[in-house]
GROMACS .gro file of C-alpha atoms in nm:
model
  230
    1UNK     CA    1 -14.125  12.320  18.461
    2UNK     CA    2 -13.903  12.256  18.177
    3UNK     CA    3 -14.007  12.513  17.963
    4UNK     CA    4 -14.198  12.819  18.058
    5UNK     CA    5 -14.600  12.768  18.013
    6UNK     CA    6 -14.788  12.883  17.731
    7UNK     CA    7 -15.060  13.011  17.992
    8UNK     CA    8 -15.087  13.356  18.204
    9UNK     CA    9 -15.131  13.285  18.561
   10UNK     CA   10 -15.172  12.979  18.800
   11UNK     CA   11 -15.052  12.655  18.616
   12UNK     CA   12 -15.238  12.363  18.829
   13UNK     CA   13 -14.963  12.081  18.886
   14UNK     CA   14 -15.030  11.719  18.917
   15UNK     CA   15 -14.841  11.577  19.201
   16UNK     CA   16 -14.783  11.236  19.298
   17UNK     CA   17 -14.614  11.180  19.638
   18UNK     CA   18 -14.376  10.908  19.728
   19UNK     CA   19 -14.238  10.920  20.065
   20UNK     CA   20 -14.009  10.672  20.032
   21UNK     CA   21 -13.818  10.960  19.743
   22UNK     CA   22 -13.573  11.192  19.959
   23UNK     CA   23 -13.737  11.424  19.751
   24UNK     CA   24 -14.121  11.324  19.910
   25UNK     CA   25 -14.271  11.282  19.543
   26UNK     CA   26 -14.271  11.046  19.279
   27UNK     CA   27 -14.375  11.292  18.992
   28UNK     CA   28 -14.493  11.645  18.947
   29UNK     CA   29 -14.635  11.721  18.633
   30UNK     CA   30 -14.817  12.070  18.446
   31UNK     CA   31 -15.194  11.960  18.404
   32UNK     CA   32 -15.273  11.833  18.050
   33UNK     CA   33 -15.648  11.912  18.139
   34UNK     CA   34 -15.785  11.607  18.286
   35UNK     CA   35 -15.818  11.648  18.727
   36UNK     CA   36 -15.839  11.368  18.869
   37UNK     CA   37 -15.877  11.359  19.261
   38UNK     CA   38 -15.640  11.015  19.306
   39UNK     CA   39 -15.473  10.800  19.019
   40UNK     CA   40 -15.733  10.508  19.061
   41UNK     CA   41 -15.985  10.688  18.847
   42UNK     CA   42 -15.779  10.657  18.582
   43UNK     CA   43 -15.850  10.278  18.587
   44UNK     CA   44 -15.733  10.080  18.398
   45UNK     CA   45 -15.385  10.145  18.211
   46UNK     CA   46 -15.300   9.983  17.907
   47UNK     CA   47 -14.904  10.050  17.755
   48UNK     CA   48 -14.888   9.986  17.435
   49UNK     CA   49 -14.491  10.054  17.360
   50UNK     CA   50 -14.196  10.274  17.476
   51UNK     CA   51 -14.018  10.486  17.231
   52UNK     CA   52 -13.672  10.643  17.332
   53UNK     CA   53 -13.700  11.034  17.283
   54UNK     CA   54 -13.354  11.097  17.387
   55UNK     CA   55 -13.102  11.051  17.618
   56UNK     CA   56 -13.274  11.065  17.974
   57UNK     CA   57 -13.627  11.081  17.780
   58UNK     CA   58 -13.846  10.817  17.714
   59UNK     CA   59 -14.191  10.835  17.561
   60UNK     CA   60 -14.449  10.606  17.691
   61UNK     CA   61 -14.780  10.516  17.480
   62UNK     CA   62 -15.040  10.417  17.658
   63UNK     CA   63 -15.417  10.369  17.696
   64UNK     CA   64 -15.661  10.449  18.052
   65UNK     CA   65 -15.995  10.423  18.133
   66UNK     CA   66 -16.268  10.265  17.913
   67UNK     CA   67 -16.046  10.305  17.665
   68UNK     CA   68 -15.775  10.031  17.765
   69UNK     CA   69 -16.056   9.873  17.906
   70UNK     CA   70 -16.230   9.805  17.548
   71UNK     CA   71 -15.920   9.720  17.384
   72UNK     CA   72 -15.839   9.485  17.670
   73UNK     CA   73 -16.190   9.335  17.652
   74UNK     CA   74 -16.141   9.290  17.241
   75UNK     CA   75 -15.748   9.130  17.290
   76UNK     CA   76 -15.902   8.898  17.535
   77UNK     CA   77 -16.198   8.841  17.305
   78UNK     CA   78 -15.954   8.736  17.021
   79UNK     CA   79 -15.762   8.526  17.264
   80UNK     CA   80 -16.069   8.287  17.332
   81UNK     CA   81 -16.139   8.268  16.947
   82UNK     CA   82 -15.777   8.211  16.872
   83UNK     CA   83 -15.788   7.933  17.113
   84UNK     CA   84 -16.122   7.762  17.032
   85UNK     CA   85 -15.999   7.743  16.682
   86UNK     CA   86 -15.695   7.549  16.784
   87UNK     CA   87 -15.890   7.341  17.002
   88UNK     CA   88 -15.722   7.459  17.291
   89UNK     CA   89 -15.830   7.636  17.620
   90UNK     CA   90 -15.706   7.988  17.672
   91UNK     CA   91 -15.444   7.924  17.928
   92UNK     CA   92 -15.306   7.651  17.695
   93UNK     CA   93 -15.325   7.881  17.407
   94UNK     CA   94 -14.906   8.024  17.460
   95UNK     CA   95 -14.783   7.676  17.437
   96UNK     CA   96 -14.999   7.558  17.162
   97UNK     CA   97 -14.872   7.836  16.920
   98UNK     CA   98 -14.511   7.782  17.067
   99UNK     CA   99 -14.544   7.426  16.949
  100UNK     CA  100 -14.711   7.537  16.615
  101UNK     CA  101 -14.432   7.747  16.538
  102UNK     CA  102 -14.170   7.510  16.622
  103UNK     CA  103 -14.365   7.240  16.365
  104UNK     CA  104 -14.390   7.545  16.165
  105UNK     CA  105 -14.029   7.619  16.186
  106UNK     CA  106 -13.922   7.197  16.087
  107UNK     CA  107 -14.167   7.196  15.787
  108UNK     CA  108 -14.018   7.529  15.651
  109UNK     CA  109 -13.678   7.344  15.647
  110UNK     CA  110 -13.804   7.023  15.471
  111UNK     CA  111 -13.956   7.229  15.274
  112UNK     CA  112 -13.681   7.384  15.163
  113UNK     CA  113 -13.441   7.068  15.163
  114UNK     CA  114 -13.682   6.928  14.891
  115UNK     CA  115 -13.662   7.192  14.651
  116UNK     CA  116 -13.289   7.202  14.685
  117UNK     CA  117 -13.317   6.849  14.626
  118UNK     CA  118 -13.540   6.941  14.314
  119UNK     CA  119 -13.331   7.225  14.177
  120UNK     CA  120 -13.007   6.965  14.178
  121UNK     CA  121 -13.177   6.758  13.964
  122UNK     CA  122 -13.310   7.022  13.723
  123UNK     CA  123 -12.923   7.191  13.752
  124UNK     CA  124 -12.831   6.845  13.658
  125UNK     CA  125 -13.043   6.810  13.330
  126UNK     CA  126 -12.984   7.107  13.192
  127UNK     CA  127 -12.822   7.103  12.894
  128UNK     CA  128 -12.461   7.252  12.933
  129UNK     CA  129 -12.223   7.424  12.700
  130UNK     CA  130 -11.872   7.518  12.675
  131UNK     CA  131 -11.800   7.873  12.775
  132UNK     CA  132 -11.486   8.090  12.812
  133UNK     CA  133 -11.298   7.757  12.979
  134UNK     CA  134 -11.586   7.675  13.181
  135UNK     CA  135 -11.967   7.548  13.105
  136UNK     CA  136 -12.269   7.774  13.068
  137UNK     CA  137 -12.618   7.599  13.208
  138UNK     CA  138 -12.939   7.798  13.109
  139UNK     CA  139 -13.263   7.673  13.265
  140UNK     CA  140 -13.619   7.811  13.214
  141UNK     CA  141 -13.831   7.728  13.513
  142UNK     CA  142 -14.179   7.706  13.496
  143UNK     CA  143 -14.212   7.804  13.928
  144UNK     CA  144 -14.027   8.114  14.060
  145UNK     CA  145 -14.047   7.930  14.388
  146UNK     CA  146 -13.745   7.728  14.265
  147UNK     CA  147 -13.530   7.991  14.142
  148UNK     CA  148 -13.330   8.113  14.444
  149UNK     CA  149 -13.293   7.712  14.511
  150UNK     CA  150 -13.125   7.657  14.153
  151UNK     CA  151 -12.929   7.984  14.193
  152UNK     CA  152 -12.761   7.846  14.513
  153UNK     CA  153 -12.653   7.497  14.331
  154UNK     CA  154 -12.545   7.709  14.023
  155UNK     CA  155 -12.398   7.921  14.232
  156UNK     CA  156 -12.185   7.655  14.439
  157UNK     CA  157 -12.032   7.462  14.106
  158UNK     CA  158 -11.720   7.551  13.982
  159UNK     CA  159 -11.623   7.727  13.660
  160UNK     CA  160 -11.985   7.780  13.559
  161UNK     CA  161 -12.200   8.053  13.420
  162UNK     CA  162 -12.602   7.952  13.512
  163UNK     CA  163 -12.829   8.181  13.373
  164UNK     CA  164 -13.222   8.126  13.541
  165UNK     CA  165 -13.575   8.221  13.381
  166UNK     CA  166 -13.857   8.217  13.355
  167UNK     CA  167 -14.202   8.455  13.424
  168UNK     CA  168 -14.041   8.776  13.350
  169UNK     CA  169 -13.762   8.709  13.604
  170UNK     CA  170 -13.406   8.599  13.543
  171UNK     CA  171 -13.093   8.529  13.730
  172UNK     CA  172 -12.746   8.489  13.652
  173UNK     CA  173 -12.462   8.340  13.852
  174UNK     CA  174 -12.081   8.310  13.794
  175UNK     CA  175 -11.778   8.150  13.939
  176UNK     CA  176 -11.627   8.229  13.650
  177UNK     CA  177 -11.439   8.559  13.600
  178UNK     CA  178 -11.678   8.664  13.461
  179UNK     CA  179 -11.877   8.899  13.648
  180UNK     CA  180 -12.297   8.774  13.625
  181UNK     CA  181 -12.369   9.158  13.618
  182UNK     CA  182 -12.203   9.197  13.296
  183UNK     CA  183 -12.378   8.913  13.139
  184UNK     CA  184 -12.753   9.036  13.301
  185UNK     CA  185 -12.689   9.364  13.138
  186UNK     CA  186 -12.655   9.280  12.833
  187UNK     CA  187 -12.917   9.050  12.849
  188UNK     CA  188 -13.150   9.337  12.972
  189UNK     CA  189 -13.021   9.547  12.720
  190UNK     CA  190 -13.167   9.309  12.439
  191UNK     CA  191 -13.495   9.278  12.612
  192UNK     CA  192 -13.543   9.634  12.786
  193UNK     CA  193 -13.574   9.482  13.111
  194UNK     CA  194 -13.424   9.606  13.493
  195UNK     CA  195 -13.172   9.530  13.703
  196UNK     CA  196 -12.824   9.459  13.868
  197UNK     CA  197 -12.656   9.274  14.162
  198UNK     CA  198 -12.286   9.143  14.233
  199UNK     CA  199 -12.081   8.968  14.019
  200UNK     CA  200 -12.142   8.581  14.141
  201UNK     CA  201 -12.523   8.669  14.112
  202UNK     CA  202 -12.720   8.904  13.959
  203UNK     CA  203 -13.112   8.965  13.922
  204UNK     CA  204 -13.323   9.127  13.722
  205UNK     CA  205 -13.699   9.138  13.543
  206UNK     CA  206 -13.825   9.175  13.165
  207UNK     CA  207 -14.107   9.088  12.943
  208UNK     CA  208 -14.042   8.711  12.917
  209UNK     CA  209 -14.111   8.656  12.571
  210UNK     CA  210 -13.852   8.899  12.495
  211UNK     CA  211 -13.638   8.812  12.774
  212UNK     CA  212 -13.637   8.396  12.662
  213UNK     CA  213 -13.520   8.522  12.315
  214UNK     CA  214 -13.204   8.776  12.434
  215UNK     CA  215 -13.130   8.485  12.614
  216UNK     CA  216 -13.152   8.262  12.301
  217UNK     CA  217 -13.014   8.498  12.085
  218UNK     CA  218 -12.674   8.542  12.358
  219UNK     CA  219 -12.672   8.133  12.409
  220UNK     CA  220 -12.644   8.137  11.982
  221UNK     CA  221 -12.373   8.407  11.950
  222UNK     CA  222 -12.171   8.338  12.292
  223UNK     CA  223 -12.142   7.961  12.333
  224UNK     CA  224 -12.050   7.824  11.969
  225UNK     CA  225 -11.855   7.490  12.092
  226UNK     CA  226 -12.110   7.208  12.073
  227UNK     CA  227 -12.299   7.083  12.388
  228UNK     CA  228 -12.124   6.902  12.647
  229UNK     CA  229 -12.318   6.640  12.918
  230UNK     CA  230 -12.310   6.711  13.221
   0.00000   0.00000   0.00000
């Protein structure tokens, strides 16, 4: 044993030979309570994960008996629903949801191609101003799902400032020198909002009526030269 038992007296051991072990078993165990006269009435076994301990020691979850037998009976269950609602049989049901996933996988990347495609043209429309030798863009967007799409074209022109809103989030990139966590700040500042980031993007969230008019208000004060096309 590898620690002395809790228990006074004879300790019942489970053993498990093996002749083909020099030692003649495979495993000898302290009883956890359950005697069993041979393995097979365990039945079934079920294992559900392995979890490293230590060095040497692994841990090994597992399920027996009616037990693994029910859960076995309710994965296989699911299985045949799974597969009748892709119109599939069950030993067809692997490759069907490979193939989903891969059409999954293509649709996610159009997907996002198009609102790349999008966000260029809204970078592209917004009006732009002259700003500490570079241009300042400010867009409000009425769909968060665009804004880490106009972030990335903001963030790959040169010499610009972009600042992003809209629904009580904002974003603000720079390849300028100056650093979009300085500019969030004080934008938060004015509208009592949260956040932070690096200085070629930075993130943050406020009440957007109050956030759309510290952003105003900065535009106003900060970018005096009159607009420039894009």
């Amino acid at each position: 044993l590898r620690r002395a038992p809790k228990v006074s007296g004879l300790v019942r051991l489970v053993v498990v030979e093996d002749p083909s072990d020099s030692s003649g078993f495979w495993e000898v165990s302290a009883c956890g309570g359950t005697h069993l006269a041979r393995t097979g009435e365990a039945g079934p076994l079920l294992i559900h994960r392995l979890e490293r301990i230590k060095s040497g020691l692994t841990r090994v979850v597992f399920s027996a008996g009616w037990e693994a037998f029910e859960q076995l009976s309710q994965t296989y269950s699911d299985a045949r629903g799974l597969a009748r609602g892709f119109s599939s049989g069950l030993p067809q049901l692997v490759s069907r949801v490979e193939n989903l996933r891969e059409e999954h996988a293509g649709l996610k990347t159009l997907l996002e191609d198009s609102r790349l495609e999008v966000a260029r043209h809204r970078v592209e429309a917004a009006p732009s101003h002259a700003w500490n030798g570079g241009v300042l863009k400010v867009l409000e967007l009425e769909n968060l799902e665009l804004m880490s799409a106009v972030t990335k074209v903001l963030g790959a022109l040169e010499h610009t400032l972009g600042i992003v809103y809209g629904e009580g989030k904002v974003a603000v990139t720079s390849t300028m020198d100056s650093r979009a966590g300085d500019v969030l700040r004080e934008l938060l500042e004015r509208s009592g909002g949260k956040g932070g980031g690096r200085p070629e993007l930075a993130q943050g969230s406020a009440d957007l009526a109050k956030l759309k008019e510290a952003i105003e208000r900065w535009v106003r004060s900060s970018a005096q030269i009159p607009e420039v096309k894009s």
